[in-house]
Each structure stands twice: as C-alpha cells, then as structure tokens.
Amino acid sequence: MPRARASDRERSMTSASRRRVLSRASAGLLGAAGAIGAGASATAETEPNAGSSQEESDSGQPLFDVHTHLIPTETLDRDPLDADDLVSWMDAVGIDRAVVLALDSPESYPVQAPSWWILEQVAAYPDRLVPFCTVDPRTLVYEEDFSAVTNLLERYVERGARGFGELKAGLPVDDARHERLYELCADHGLPVVLHFDDKAMLDAVGLPRFEDVLASFPDVDFVGHAHGWWAHISADVEEADLGRYPERPVEPGGRVPELLGAYDNVYGDISGLSGWTALTRDPEYGRAFLETYHDKLLFGTDYLHPDQAVPQLGLFDRFDLSAEARANVRYRTLEGLLEQG
C-alpha cells in the first residue's frame, strides 16, 4: 500500500525541522568547541523554567492517564500493585483519572494481570479508574465461529471495559487472529492500545503492516505505544531500534508524524521510557511535535509498581506548550477518544 499523503501540519512541521537540521549541520562546522557549546545550550533549554507560570496555568485542569497497570504479585523484584495503591499514588502526584490496562498475554509481563481481575479491582473506584480488557489472540485456536471469544469480550464490556489493551502478543500486528480481535473491537466501539517492540505486535521498519491495519479498520481507534512505535518519530530507524530507546537527534520525516497526520484513527501514547525518550531525545523537535499533534497525543505514565520513577510527571514543566495543546494532551484528547466508543 502506498503511503498516505502527508497533512498540511506535517509538512509545516517537517519544513521547520529541516531548517533546524541545516542549522545543526552548520553549527557542526564550527568544530568541537562549537559542538560542546551547542550541547550545553540544548541541555539548558530542556530544564523547567524556575519562574514559569506552568503550575498556575494547569490549576483546575484535570490530568487523565491513558496507561497504568495493576500487578497481582511480586515479580522482577517489584512489589505488587493493587487499586488502592494506584489511587493513593494518583492522589500524591495529582492524577485525577487513569485507564487501567490488562495484561493477558505471556509476552506482556512475567505475571499476567488478567482482564477479569482488573475489572474486579477497579470496581471500587468508578470515578477514578477506567478499565480496559484484552484477549490473547491465540485463544481463537479453540473455536471456528469465534463465539467463545466474542462472548468473553461481551462480558467484559458489560462489566465496564471501555477499551482494549494493552495488546502485547508475540504475533505480527496484522496477523489474522489480531484482525479478528480488531473486528470485535469495531463492533463494540473499543479503542485499542498496541505495544510495539521486537517481541510483540511485530512489524518491519517503517510500520508497513500497521499502516495496512489502519487502512483496513477505519472504524477502530488505535493507540501506538512502546519502542517499535516511538522509534519511528524519526526517519532514521534501524532494526535494532525496535527494541531499544534511540537517543540520537530526530531526523524529520518519521513514520509516527506521517501516520498521525494521515489517518484519523491513530493516536500516540507518550507513556513509558519509550514515549519520554521520543520527546526528549531532541527537545526542540519534541516541543514542536507536541504542539503540532496535541489532538492525537495522550498523557500516560505506564505506572507498574510502587516507587516507580515517572518522568512524564514533569512534562508540562519541561515543554512550554500553548493552552490548547496542554489541555488536549492532559485530558481532552483521551476523553474524546473514550466518548467515541
């Protein structure tokens, strides 16, 4: 499938970024001393402004987290996390509401957090926690007419599931079993959170399989997350980047901005180190990206265990965004996404 035509905002952002890249190349001609100076300047620009009024501008604005978890038992030397713990942490850091994602696939985490358990846990906090559910696509092997999985998903929706995810299975993103799940999500109006890396929701460099999915399922809203998605904020993706956090400056023309600009049914989840690195590896580009695609980007933390460091909590101090961009990233875009279902 040929790539969709870029949007006006993508072309505008790419043009500005190219000017910045040319400026960086010119600065490189100054030699080592110039390069060190440029690096120091870039670092200073990323620090929060001590005298800024960001906190005041966010006062009264809700903060809605698209990506949190509950974990039933200790694993990886990390303590378990239940709904009471999660809400206490949210109170401490100023998060008003949070989506809680299920983990039903063996690739998703050493200890699964099954959908039925997530739904039980969040029931005590209907105004704070929004449950999502998943079904491992390999469950479809037990049936020919899909009735068992269909009925299972319907029960989850009846119990309050508002979306589908985190889908993190060790199959290609366009595997036929995944596509059957996308069909079911379309039937129920469920947005789908996808975790892309070198072990799950597999795709090639350039995300050609995922683009086919976006075009084939226009009635499903997909939310991209993790290494394999966020590496594509830049155009110079290597195979190894699908499983790591690239830190080199962004090369304009990445597939993430292309897809966000070309398809109405794709969004970006900025949680985790993958999302944070994508925004901060090139702070000038990161700010322009947030400002350009704020209506397609969702604040998230990927909170998994007590005492976890979450850099996204400093996002709005680090990046000086317009009032509209801040509101959309903080809560409006996610609220709109859930209302569409």
mmCIF file with all atom_site columns, C-alpha atoms in Angstrom, residues 66 68-69 98-105 108 113-120 122 129-137 139 149-169 178 181-182 184-186 188-195 220-221 338:
data_model
loop_
_atom_site.group_PDB
_atom_site.id
_atom_site.type_symbol
_atom_site.label_atom_id
_atom_site.label_alt_id
_atom_site.label_comp_id
_atom_site.label_asym_id
_atom_site.label_entity_id
_atom_site.label_seq_id
_atom_site.pdbx_PDB_ins_code
_atom_site.Cartn_x
_atom_site.Cartn_y
_atom_site.Cartn_z
_atom_site.occupancy
_atom_site.B_iso_or_equiv
_atom_site.pdbx_formal_charge
_atom_site.auth_seq_id
_atom_site.auth_comp_id
_atom_site.auth_asym_id
_atom_site.auth_atom_id
_atom_site.pdbx_PDB_model_num
ATOM 1  C CA . VAL A 1 66  ? -4.030  6.631   29.468 1.00 0.00 ? 66  VAL A CA 1
ATOM 2  C CA . THR A 1 68  ? -1.437  2.398   34.133 1.00 0.00 ? 68  THR A CA 1
ATOM 3  C CA . HIS A 1 69  ? -1.368  -1.172  35.409 1.00 0.00 ? 69  HIS A CA 1
ATOM 4  C CA . ALA A 1 98  ? -6.443  6.701   34.871 1.00 0.00 ? 98  ALA A CA 1
ATOM 5  C CA . VAL A 1 99  ? -7.015  3.961   32.358 1.00 0.00 ? 99  VAL A CA 1
ATOM 6  C CA . VAL A 1 100 ? -6.007  0.581   33.798 1.00 0.00 ? 100 VAL A CA 1
ATOM 7  C CA . LEU A 1 101 ? -4.766  -1.844  31.167 1.00 0.00 ? 101 LEU A CA 1
ATOM 8  C CA . ALA A 1 102 ? -4.976  -5.625  31.353 1.00 0.00 ? 102 ALA A CA 1
ATOM 9  C CA . LEU A 1 103 ? -2.049  -7.944  30.562 1.00 0.00 ? 103 LEU A CA 1
ATOM 10 C CA . ASP A 1 104 ? -3.345  -11.287 29.304 1.00 0.00 ? 104 ASP A CA 1
ATOM 11 C CA . SER A 1 105 ? -0.521  -12.448 27.027 1.00 0.00 ? 105 SER A CA 1
ATOM 12 C CA . SER A 1 108 ? 3.203   -8.855  28.272 1.00 0.00 ? 108 SER A CA 1
ATOM 13 C CA . ALA A 1 113 ? -2.893  -9.179  35.110 1.00 0.00 ? 113 ALA A CA 1
ATOM 14 C CA . PRO A 1 114 ? -5.983  -10.769 33.558 1.00 0.00 ? 114 PRO A CA 1
ATOM 15 C CA . SER A 1 115 ? -8.962  -8.754  32.436 1.00 0.00 ? 115 SER A CA 1
ATOM 16 C CA . TRP A 1 116 ? -11.393 -10.341 34.888 1.00 0.00 ? 116 TRP A CA 1
ATOM 17 C CA . TRP A 1 117 ? -9.105  -9.359  37.793 1.00 0.00 ? 117 TRP A CA 1
ATOM 18 C CA . ILE A 1 118 ? -8.657  -5.801  36.509 1.00 0.00 ? 118 ILE A CA 1
ATOM 19 C CA . LEU A 1 119 ? -12.433 -5.396  36.323 1.00 0.00 ? 119 LEU A CA 1
ATOM 20 C CA . GLU A 1 120 ? -12.818 -6.657  39.882 1.00 0.00 ? 120 GLU A CA 1
ATOM 21 C CA . VAL A 1 122 ? -11.310 -1.086  39.619 1.00 0.00 ? 122 VAL A CA 1
ATOM 22 C CA . LEU A 1 129 ? -10.210 4.192   37.226 1.00 0.00 ? 129 LEU A CA 1
ATOM 23 C CA . VAL A 1 130 ? -11.272 3.243   33.701 1.00 0.00 ? 130 VAL A CA 1
ATOM 24 C CA . PRO A 1 131 ? -10.770 -0.459  32.897 1.00 0.00 ? 131 PRO A CA 1
ATOM 25 C CA . PHE A 1 132 ? -9.588  -1.849  29.565 1.00 0.00 ? 132 PHE A CA 1
ATOM 26 C CA . CYS A 1 133 ? -9.620  -5.550  28.729 1.00 0.00 ? 133 CYS A CA 1
ATOM 27 C CA . THR A 1 134 ? -7.723  -7.889  26.439 1.00 0.00 ? 134 THR A CA 1
ATOM 28 C CA . VAL A 1 135 ? -8.000  -11.346 24.955 1.00 0.00 ? 135 VAL A CA 1
ATOM 29 C CA . ASP A 1 136 ? -4.895  -13.145 23.795 1.00 0.00 ? 136 ASP A CA 1
ATOM 30 C CA . PRO A 1 137 ? -5.422  -13.687 20.042 1.00 0.00 ? 137 PRO A CA 1
ATOM 31 C CA . THR A 1 139 ? -7.315  -18.073 22.289 1.00 0.00 ? 139 THR A CA 1
ATOM 32 C CA . VAL A 1 149 ? -14.048 -15.087 22.404 1.00 0.00 ? 149 VAL A CA 1
ATOM 33 C CA . THR A 1 150 ? -16.964 -12.956 21.230 1.00 0.00 ? 150 THR A CA 1
ATOM 34 C CA . ASN A 1 151 ? -18.963 -13.863 24.318 1.00 0.00 ? 151 ASN A CA 1
ATOM 35 C CA . LEU A 1 152 ? -15.944 -13.297 26.569 1.00 0.00 ? 152 LEU A CA 1
ATOM 36 C CA . LEU A 1 153 ? -15.387 -9.809  25.209 1.00 0.00 ? 153 LEU A CA 1
ATOM 37 C CA . GLU A 1 154 ? -19.079 -9.006  25.519 1.00 0.00 ? 154 GLU A CA 1
ATOM 38 C CA . ARG A 1 155 ? -18.987 -9.991  29.196 1.00 0.00 ? 155 ARG A CA 1
ATOM 39 C CA . TYR A 1 156 ? -16.002 -7.702  29.766 1.00 0.00 ? 156 TYR A CA 1
ATOM 40 C CA . VAL A 1 157 ? -17.831 -4.810  28.111 1.00 0.00 ? 157 VAL A CA 1
ATOM 41 C CA . GLU A 1 158 ? -20.942 -5.484  30.167 1.00 0.00 ? 158 GLU A CA 1
ATOM 42 C CA . ARG A 1 159 ? -18.784 -5.284  33.302 1.00 0.00 ? 159 ARG A CA 1
ATOM 43 C CA . GLY A 1 160 ? -17.446 -1.879  32.328 1.00 0.00 ? 160 GLY A CA 1
ATOM 44 C CA . ALA A 1 161 ? -14.462 -2.304  29.975 1.00 0.00 ? 161 ALA A CA 1
ATOM 45 C CA . ARG A 1 162 ? -14.086 0.895   27.936 1.00 0.00 ? 162 ARG A CA 1
ATOM 46 C CA . GLY A 1 163 ? -11.244 -0.147  25.650 1.00 0.00 ? 163 GLY A CA 1
ATOM 47 C CA . PHE A 1 164 ? -8.984  -2.980  24.559 1.00 0.00 ? 164 PHE A CA 1
ATOM 48 C CA . GLY A 1 165 ? -5.390  -3.271  25.703 1.00 0.00 ? 165 GLY A CA 1
ATOM 49 C CA . GLU A 1 166 ? -2.643  -3.466  26.365 1.00 0.00 ? 166 GLU A CA 1
ATOM 50 C CA . LEU A 1 167 ? -2.468  -5.750  23.332 1.00 0.00 ? 167 LEU A CA 1
ATOM 51 C CA . LYS A 1 168 ? 1.039   -7.180  23.557 1.00 0.00 ? 168 LYS A CA 1
ATOM 52 C CA . ALA A 1 169 ? 1.114   -10.591 21.898 1.00 0.00 ? 169 ALA A CA 1
ATOM 53 C CA . HIS A 1 178 ? -5.319  -9.959  15.619 1.00 0.00 ? 178 HIS A CA 1
ATOM 54 C CA . LEU A 1 181 ? -9.976  -9.012  17.516 1.00 0.00 ? 181 LEU A CA 1
ATOM 55 C CA . TYR A 1 182 ? -9.941  -5.654  15.720 1.00 0.00 ? 182 TYR A CA 1
ATOM 56 C CA . LEU A 1 184 ? -14.727 -7.319  17.555 1.00 0.00 ? 184 LEU A CA 1
ATOM 57 C CA . CYS A 1 185 ? -13.398 -4.017  18.893 1.00 0.00 ? 185 CYS A CA 1
ATOM 58 C CA . ALA A 1 186 ? -15.059 -2.226  15.984 1.00 0.00 ? 186 ALA A CA 1
ATOM 59 C CA . HIS A 1 188 ? -18.114 -2.645  20.451 1.00 0.00 ? 188 HIS A CA 1
ATOM 60 C CA . GLY A 1 189 ? -16.541 0.760   19.781 1.00 0.00 ? 189 GLY A CA 1
ATOM 61 C CA . LEU A 1 190 ? -13.398 -0.059  21.774 1.00 0.00 ? 190 LEU A CA 1
ATOM 62 C CA . PRO A 1 191 ? -10.146 1.849   21.214 1.00 0.00 ? 191 PRO A CA 1
ATOM 63 C CA . VAL A 1 192 ? -7.107  -0.452  21.091 1.00 0.00 ? 192 VAL A CA 1
ATOM 64 C CA . VAL A 1 193 ? -3.758  0.198   22.832 1.00 0.00 ? 193 VAL A CA 1
ATOM 65 C CA . LEU A 1 194 ? -0.916  -1.579  20.985 1.00 0.00 ? 194 LEU A CA 1
ATOM 66 C CA . HIS A 1 195 ? 2.562   -2.282  22.384 1.00 0.00 ? 195 HIS A CA 1
ATOM 67 C CA . VAL A 1 220 ? -11.170 1.282   15.154 1.00 0.00 ? 220 VAL A CA 1
ATOM 68 C CA . ASP A 1 221 ? -9.126  3.879   17.021 1.00 0.00 ? 221 ASP A CA 1
ATOM 69 C CA . LEU A 1 338 ? -13.436 7.269   25.006 1.00 0.00 ? 338 LEU A CA 1
#
